[in-house]
Amino acid sequence: LLSLLCLVPGLARAQAEELENPGTVSAVQDRLYRMHHELSLGVGVLPADAFYKGLIGTVGYTYHFSDSVAWQVGRGTYSYNVQTSLRRQLERDFDAAPTATAFEDQVQWMVGSDLMWSPLYGKTSFLNSNVIHFEVSLLAGGTVVKVDRGDGFRPAINLGLGVRVFSTQNVSFRLDVTNNTVFAGAARIINVPTVQIGTAFNFGATE
């Protein structure tokens, strides 16, 4: 009997805590924005080459099969190339230019296609006032790269990461960081990284 009397206060406290904290229910909200037909326009840079920097413009079309899987059916990029100070210094001070191989590997334009997977979608707040919806994507695909050398057409594998911030159902903004591994010859591989920001227009989807 004494032991039962000792248990009563503990049971009472447990019941009180359960009433005060009845447990939590986890729920995942549905997406506010959905993509379907996407037309994207972007500008960016080819930052890696020591002898030139490319200022690029890109246009692309993407079809979204679902919230997480999409096919960037086509993308085309043109590069306006600017000589770096290193190349100008070599020509001015040493009366020498970079090797023909280095110079002729400058990218003129690229066309390609990618599969996109968007495993992350979420929302956050800016200054605790505006709610920002975003998603993170991985992409992989193939590219044909036109360089200055000879006939100049080279195959490449493209891998990258993208972040999208939604403005409205029809407009979003993208940041894409990619790298094209270009097969320039039997024993030569060129890496062409790109950093690009752009605006995407979405058609045919409802909230």
PDB file of C-alpha atoms in Angstrom:
ATOM      1  CA  LEU A   1       0.000   0.000   0.000  1.00  0.00           C
ATOM      2  CA  LEU A   2       2.819   2.353   0.878  1.00  0.00           C
ATOM      3  CA  SER A   3       4.492   1.786  -2.470  1.00  0.00           C
ATOM      4  CA  LEU A   4       1.247   2.547  -4.310  1.00  0.00           C
ATOM      5  CA  LEU A   5       0.869   5.813  -2.394  1.00  0.00           C
ATOM      6  CA  CYS A   6       4.415   6.766  -3.457  1.00  0.00           C
ATOM      7  CA  LEU A   7       3.566   6.160  -7.122  1.00  0.00           C
ATOM      8  CA  VAL A   8       0.488   8.384  -7.131  1.00  0.00           C
ATOM      9  CA  PRO A   9       2.340  11.758  -7.208  1.00  0.00           C
ATOM     10  CA  GLY A  10       4.539  10.546 -10.093  1.00  0.00           C
ATOM     11  CA  LEU A  11       1.549   9.433 -12.139  1.00  0.00           C
ATOM     12  CA  ALA A  12      -0.170  12.740 -11.495  1.00  0.00           C
ATOM     13  CA  ARG A  13       2.850  14.707 -12.700  1.00  0.00           C
ATOM     14  CA  ALA A  14       3.105  12.574 -15.842  1.00  0.00           C
ATOM     15  CA  GLN A  15      -0.558  13.136 -16.685  1.00  0.00           C
ATOM     16  CA  ALA A  16      -0.178  16.890 -16.131  1.00  0.00           C
ATOM     17  CA  GLU A  17       2.867  17.059 -18.434  1.00  0.00           C
ATOM     18  CA  GLU A  18       1.004  15.105 -21.100  1.00  0.00           C
ATOM     19  CA  LEU A  19      -1.899  17.537 -20.951  1.00  0.00           C
ATOM     20  CA  GLU A  20       0.428  20.544 -21.172  1.00  0.00           C
ATOM     21  CA  ASN A  21       2.466  19.026 -24.023  1.00  0.00           C
ATOM     22  CA  PRO A  22       0.088  16.816 -25.996  1.00  0.00           C
ATOM     23  CA  GLY A  23       2.737  16.057 -28.617  1.00  0.00           C
ATOM     24  CA  THR A  24       3.564  17.494 -32.013  1.00  0.00           C
ATOM     25  CA  VAL A  25       2.258  16.754 -35.458  1.00  0.00           C
ATOM     26  CA  SER A  26       4.695  17.051 -38.384  1.00  0.00           C
ATOM     27  CA  ALA A  27       3.315  18.174 -41.727  1.00  0.00           C
ATOM     28  CA  VAL A  28       5.001  18.972 -45.041  1.00  0.00           C
ATOM     29  CA  GLN A  29       3.350  21.801 -46.913  1.00  0.00           C
ATOM     30  CA  ASP A  30       2.684  21.455 -50.611  1.00  0.00           C
ATOM     31  CA  ARG A  31       4.686  23.561 -53.049  1.00  0.00           C
ATOM     32  CA  LEU A  32       3.354  27.018 -53.715  1.00  0.00           C
ATOM     33  CA  TYR A  33       4.980  27.266 -57.164  1.00  0.00           C
ATOM     34  CA  ARG A  34       5.172  24.636 -59.890  1.00  0.00           C
ATOM     35  CA  MET A  35       7.092  24.685 -63.160  1.00  0.00           C
ATOM     36  CA  HIS A  36       5.993  23.347 -66.558  1.00  0.00           C
ATOM     37  CA  HIS A  37       7.359  25.025 -69.711  1.00  0.00           C
ATOM     38  CA  GLU A  38      10.374  27.205 -68.866  1.00  0.00           C
ATOM     39  CA  LEU A  39      12.151  29.739 -71.060  1.00  0.00           C
ATOM     40  CA  SER A  40      15.342  31.066 -69.489  1.00  0.00           C
ATOM     41  CA  LEU A  41      17.631  33.978 -70.372  1.00  0.00           C
ATOM     42  CA  GLY A  42      20.963  34.372 -68.603  1.00  0.00           C
ATOM     43  CA  VAL A  43      24.266  36.203 -68.519  1.00  0.00           C
ATOM     44  CA  GLY A  44      27.494  35.120 -66.922  1.00  0.00           C
ATOM     45  CA  VAL A  45      31.201  34.521 -67.224  1.00  0.00           C
ATOM     46  CA  LEU A  46      33.781  31.885 -68.137  1.00  0.00           C
ATOM     47  CA  PRO A  47      36.237  32.692 -65.336  1.00  0.00           C
ATOM     48  CA  ALA A  48      38.933  30.020 -65.412  1.00  0.00           C
ATOM     49  CA  ASP A  49      41.251  30.565 -68.394  1.00  0.00           C
ATOM     50  CA  ALA A  50      44.428  32.526 -67.680  1.00  0.00           C
ATOM     51  CA  PHE A  51      44.576  34.159 -71.133  1.00  0.00           C
ATOM     52  CA  TYR A  52      40.963  35.234 -71.630  1.00  0.00           C
ATOM     53  CA  LYS A  53      37.649  35.664 -69.840  1.00  0.00           C
ATOM     54  CA  GLY A  54      34.385  34.951 -71.590  1.00  0.00           C
ATOM     55  CA  LEU A  55      31.316  37.126 -71.120  1.00  0.00           C
ATOM     56  CA  ILE A  56      28.430  34.821 -71.967  1.00  0.00           C
ATOM     57  CA  GLY A  57      24.765  35.030 -72.842  1.00  0.00           C
ATOM     58  CA  THR A  58      22.533  31.947 -72.727  1.00  0.00           C
ATOM     59  CA  VAL A  59      19.019  31.055 -73.825  1.00  0.00           C
ATOM     60  CA  GLY A  60      17.370  27.742 -72.955  1.00  0.00           C
ATOM     61  CA  TYR A  61      14.114  25.800 -72.854  1.00  0.00           C
ATOM     62  CA  THR A  62      13.255  23.312 -70.081  1.00  0.00           C
ATOM     63  CA  TYR A  63      10.332  20.910 -69.780  1.00  0.00           C
ATOM     64  CA  HIS A  64       9.385  19.935 -66.222  1.00  0.00           C
ATOM     65  CA  PHE A  65       7.987  16.412 -65.903  1.00  0.00           C
ATOM     66  CA  SER A  66       7.319  16.802 -62.172  1.00  0.00           C
ATOM     67  CA  ASP A  67       8.291  18.956 -59.219  1.00  0.00           C
ATOM     68  CA  SER A  68      11.689  17.256 -59.007  1.00  0.00           C
ATOM     69  CA  VAL A  69      12.572  16.020 -62.524  1.00  0.00           C
ATOM     70  CA  ALA A  70      13.051  18.178 -65.624  1.00  0.00           C
ATOM     71  CA  TRP A  71      14.743  18.059 -69.005  1.00  0.00           C
ATOM     72  CA  GLN A  72      16.607  21.128 -70.206  1.00  0.00           C
ATOM     73  CA  VAL A  73      15.842  20.258 -73.799  1.00  0.00           C
ATOM     74  CA  GLY A  74      18.160  22.824 -75.312  1.00  0.00           C
ATOM     75  CA  ARG A  75      20.521  25.586 -74.239  1.00  0.00           C
ATOM     76  CA  GLY A  76      22.729  27.789 -76.346  1.00  0.00           C
ATOM     77  CA  THR A  77      25.570  29.965 -75.077  1.00  0.00           C
ATOM     78  CA  TYR A  78      27.617  32.597 -76.909  1.00  0.00           C
ATOM     79  CA  SER A  79      30.900  33.853 -75.448  1.00  0.00           C
ATOM     80  CA  TYR A  80      32.404  37.294 -76.041  1.00  0.00           C
ATOM     81  CA  ASN A  81      36.069  36.833 -75.137  1.00  0.00           C
ATOM     82  CA  VAL A  82      38.281  39.475 -73.554  1.00  0.00           C
ATOM     83  CA  GLN A  83      42.068  39.144 -73.323  1.00  0.00           C
ATOM     84  CA  THR A  84      43.509  39.153 -69.807  1.00  0.00           C
ATOM     85  CA  SER A  85      46.348  41.357 -68.581  1.00  0.00           C
ATOM     86  CA  LEU A  86      48.615  38.289 -68.522  1.00  0.00           C
ATOM     87  CA  ARG A  87      48.284  37.798 -72.267  1.00  0.00           C
ATOM     88  CA  ARG A  88      48.777  41.493 -72.955  1.00  0.00           C
ATOM     89  CA  GLN A  89      51.861  41.532 -70.730  1.00  0.00           C
ATOM     90  CA  LEU A  90      53.385  38.562 -72.542  1.00  0.00           C
ATOM     91  CA  GLU A  91      52.857  40.250 -75.880  1.00  0.00           C
ATOM     92  CA  ARG A  92      54.084  43.658 -74.707  1.00  0.00           C
ATOM     93  CA  ASP A  93      57.045  42.831 -72.470  1.00  0.00           C
ATOM     94  CA  PHE A  94      58.340  39.604 -73.968  1.00  0.00           C
ATOM     95  CA  ASP A  95      57.185  39.900 -77.557  1.00  0.00           C
ATOM     96  CA  ALA A  96      55.558  36.526 -77.133  1.00  0.00           C
ATOM     97  CA  ALA A  97      52.017  35.278 -77.262  1.00  0.00           C
ATOM     98  CA  PRO A  98      50.556  32.263 -75.505  1.00  0.00           C
ATOM     99  CA  THR A  99      50.987  29.001 -77.348  1.00  0.00           C
ATOM    100  CA  ALA A 100      48.660  28.382 -80.252  1.00  0.00           C
ATOM    101  CA  THR A 101      47.062  25.547 -78.290  1.00  0.00           C
ATOM    102  CA  ALA A 102      46.134  27.803 -75.378  1.00  0.00           C
ATOM    103  CA  PHE A 103      44.918  30.623 -77.595  1.00  0.00           C
ATOM    104  CA  GLU A 104      42.878  28.450 -79.938  1.00  0.00           C
ATOM    105  CA  ASP A 105      41.080  26.717 -77.063  1.00  0.00           C
ATOM    106  CA  GLN A 106      38.986  29.834 -76.498  1.00  0.00           C
ATOM    107  CA  VAL A 107      35.287  28.997 -76.431  1.00  0.00           C
ATOM    108  CA  GLN A 108      33.154  30.691 -79.069  1.00  0.00           C
ATOM    109  CA  TRP A 109      29.800  29.086 -78.346  1.00  0.00           C
ATOM    110  CA  MET A 110      28.214  26.004 -76.776  1.00  0.00           C
ATOM    111  CA  VAL A 111      24.963  24.089 -77.273  1.00  0.00           C
ATOM    112  CA  GLY A 112      23.731  21.261 -75.098  1.00  0.00           C
ATOM    113  CA  SER A 113      21.020  19.455 -73.188  1.00  0.00           C
ATOM    114  CA  ASP A 114      20.721  18.383 -69.538  1.00  0.00           C
ATOM    115  CA  LEU A 115      18.642  16.365 -67.119  1.00  0.00           C
ATOM    116  CA  MET A 116      17.765  18.258 -63.939  1.00  0.00           C
ATOM    117  CA  TRP A 117      16.920  16.849 -60.510  1.00  0.00           C
ATOM    118  CA  SER A 118      15.595  19.178 -57.802  1.00  0.00           C
ATOM    119  CA  PRO A 119      15.647  17.322 -54.470  1.00  0.00           C
ATOM    120  CA  LEU A 120      15.378  20.426 -52.262  1.00  0.00           C
ATOM    121  CA  TYR A 121      12.494  22.879 -52.081  1.00  0.00           C
ATOM    122  CA  GLY A 122      11.865  25.219 -49.199  1.00  0.00           C
ATOM    123  CA  LYS A 123      11.097  28.667 -47.973  1.00  0.00           C
ATOM    124  CA  THR A 124      12.801  31.161 -45.728  1.00  0.00           C
ATOM    125  CA  SER A 125      12.217  34.723 -44.615  1.00  0.00           C
ATOM    126  CA  PHE A 126      14.182  37.877 -45.303  1.00  0.00           C
ATOM    127  CA  LEU A 127      14.419  40.225 -42.308  1.00  0.00           C
ATOM    128  CA  ASN A 128      11.477  38.314 -40.870  1.00  0.00           C
ATOM    129  CA  SER A 129       9.144  40.027 -43.332  1.00  0.00           C
ATOM    130  CA  ASN A 130       9.204  38.568 -46.851  1.00  0.00           C
ATOM    131  CA  VAL A 131       8.853  34.839 -47.458  1.00  0.00           C
ATOM    132  CA  ILE A 132      11.208  33.519 -50.148  1.00  0.00           C
ATOM    133  CA  HIS A 133      10.539  30.212 -51.921  1.00  0.00           C
ATOM    134  CA  PHE A 134      13.536  28.437 -53.454  1.00  0.00           C
ATOM    135  CA  GLU A 135      14.758  25.133 -54.836  1.00  0.00           C
ATOM    136  CA  VAL A 136      18.178  23.547 -55.389  1.00  0.00           C
ATOM    137  CA  SER A 137      18.901  21.446 -58.485  1.00  0.00           C
ATOM    138  CA  LEU A 138      21.603  19.138 -59.775  1.00  0.00           C
ATOM    139  CA  LEU A 139      22.096  18.834 -63.519  1.00  0.00           C
ATOM    140  CA  ALA A 140      24.027  16.572 -65.862  1.00  0.00           C
ATOM    141  CA  GLY A 141      24.148  16.475 -69.636  1.00  0.00           C
ATOM    142  CA  GLY A 142      26.128  16.792 -72.812  1.00  0.00           C
ATOM    143  CA  THR A 143      27.504  19.766 -74.745  1.00  0.00           C
ATOM    144  CA  VAL A 144      29.026  20.530 -78.120  1.00  0.00           C
ATOM    145  CA  VAL A 145      31.645  23.253 -77.708  1.00  0.00           C
ATOM    146  CA  LYS A 146      32.920  25.420 -80.569  1.00  0.00           C
ATOM    147  CA  VAL A 147      36.508  26.543 -79.996  1.00  0.00           C
ATOM    148  CA  ASP A 148      38.914  28.493 -82.202  1.00  0.00           C
ATOM    149  CA  ARG A 149      41.130  25.524 -83.002  1.00  0.00           C
ATOM    150  CA  GLY A 150      40.735  23.979 -86.491  1.00  0.00           C
ATOM    151  CA  ASP A 151      37.213  22.762 -87.163  1.00  0.00           C
ATOM    152  CA  GLY A 152      36.719  23.544 -83.481  1.00  0.00           C
ATOM    153  CA  PHE A 153      33.818  21.265 -82.506  1.00  0.00           C
ATOM    154  CA  ARG A 154      34.441  19.340 -79.282  1.00  0.00           C
ATOM    155  CA  PRO A 155      32.179  17.074 -77.183  1.00  0.00           C
ATOM    156  CA  ALA A 156      31.832  17.724 -73.457  1.00  0.00           C
ATOM    157  CA  ILE A 157      30.132  16.429 -70.327  1.00  0.00           C
ATOM    158  CA  ASN A 158      28.319  19.079 -68.298  1.00  0.00           C
ATOM    159  CA  LEU A 159      27.766  18.843 -64.524  1.00  0.00           C
ATOM    160  CA  GLY A 160      26.435  21.565 -62.304  1.00  0.00           C
ATOM    161  CA  LEU A 161      24.421  22.975 -59.442  1.00  0.00           C
ATOM    162  CA  GLY A 162      21.558  25.451 -59.669  1.00  0.00           C
ATOM    163  CA  VAL A 163      19.560  27.550 -57.218  1.00  0.00           C
ATOM    164  CA  ARG A 164      16.172  29.004 -58.154  1.00  0.00           C
ATOM    165  CA  VAL A 165      14.347  31.762 -56.265  1.00  0.00           C
ATOM    166  CA  PHE A 166      10.671  32.188 -57.103  1.00  0.00           C
ATOM    167  CA  SER A 167       9.199  35.636 -57.577  1.00  0.00           C
ATOM    168  CA  THR A 168       5.755  34.718 -58.907  1.00  0.00           C
ATOM    169  CA  GLN A 169       4.188  31.691 -60.528  1.00  0.00           C
ATOM    170  CA  ASN A 170       5.480  32.849 -63.903  1.00  0.00           C
ATOM    171  CA  VAL A 171       8.841  34.403 -63.026  1.00  0.00           C
ATOM    172  CA  SER A 172      11.834  33.049 -61.139  1.00  0.00           C
ATOM    173  CA  PHE A 173      15.546  33.791 -60.921  1.00  0.00           C
ATOM    174  CA  ARG A 174      18.346  31.263 -61.354  1.00  0.00           C
ATOM    175  CA  LEU A 175      21.983  30.985 -60.335  1.00  0.00           C
ATOM    176  CA  ASP A 176      23.786  28.168 -62.168  1.00  0.00           C
ATOM    177  CA  VAL A 177      27.371  27.042 -61.594  1.00  0.00           C
ATOM    178  CA  THR A 178      28.470  24.354 -64.050  1.00  0.00           C
ATOM    179  CA  ASN A 179      31.571  22.786 -65.524  1.00  0.00           C
ATOM    180  CA  ASN A 180      31.938  21.422 -69.042  1.00  0.00           C
ATOM    181  CA  THR A 181      34.657  18.780 -69.294  1.00  0.00           C
ATOM    182  CA  VAL A 182      35.706  19.187 -72.927  1.00  0.00           C
ATOM    183  CA  PHE A 183      37.449  16.342 -74.750  1.00  0.00           C
ATOM    184  CA  ALA A 184      39.844  18.353 -76.904  1.00  0.00           C
ATOM    185  CA  GLY A 185      41.879  15.426 -78.186  1.00  0.00           C
ATOM    186  CA  ALA A 186      43.151  11.943 -77.465  1.00  0.00           C
ATOM    187  CA  ALA A 187      45.080  13.088 -74.409  1.00  0.00           C
ATOM    188  CA  ARG A 188      43.716  16.589 -73.769  1.00  0.00           C
ATOM    189  CA  ILE A 189      40.847  17.615 -71.534  1.00  0.00           C
ATOM    190  CA  ILE A 190      39.761  21.226 -71.005  1.00  0.00           C
ATOM    191  CA  ASN A 191      37.577  22.284 -68.086  1.00  0.00           C
ATOM    192  CA  VAL A 192      35.231  25.165 -68.916  1.00  0.00           C
ATOM    193  CA  PRO A 193      33.425  26.316 -65.754  1.00  0.00           C
ATOM    194  CA  THR A 194      30.576  28.813 -66.035  1.00  0.00           C
ATOM    195  CA  VAL A 195      28.900  31.066 -63.496  1.00  0.00           C
ATOM    196  CA  GLN A 196      25.573  32.455 -64.658  1.00  0.00           C
ATOM    197  CA  ILE A 197      22.542  34.320 -63.372  1.00  0.00           C
ATOM    198  CA  GLY A 198      19.289  34.475 -65.280  1.00  0.00           C
ATOM    199  CA  THR A 199      15.564  35.012 -65.392  1.00  0.00           C
ATOM    200  CA  ALA A 200      13.162  32.147 -66.101  1.00  0.00           C
ATOM    201  CA  PHE A 201       9.625  32.483 -67.462  1.00  0.00           C
ATOM    202  CA  ASN A 202       7.197  29.691 -66.647  1.00  0.00           C
ATOM    203  CA  PHE A 203       4.197  28.832 -68.844  1.00  0.00           C
ATOM    204  CA  GLY A 204       1.386  26.337 -68.540  1.00  0.00           C
ATOM    205  CA  ALA A 205       1.470  25.615 -64.800  1.00  0.00           C
ATOM    206  CA  THR A 206      -0.937  26.637 -62.057  1.00  0.00           C
ATOM    207  CA  GLU A 207      -0.298  27.259 -58.377  1.00  0.00           C
TER     208      GLU A 207
END
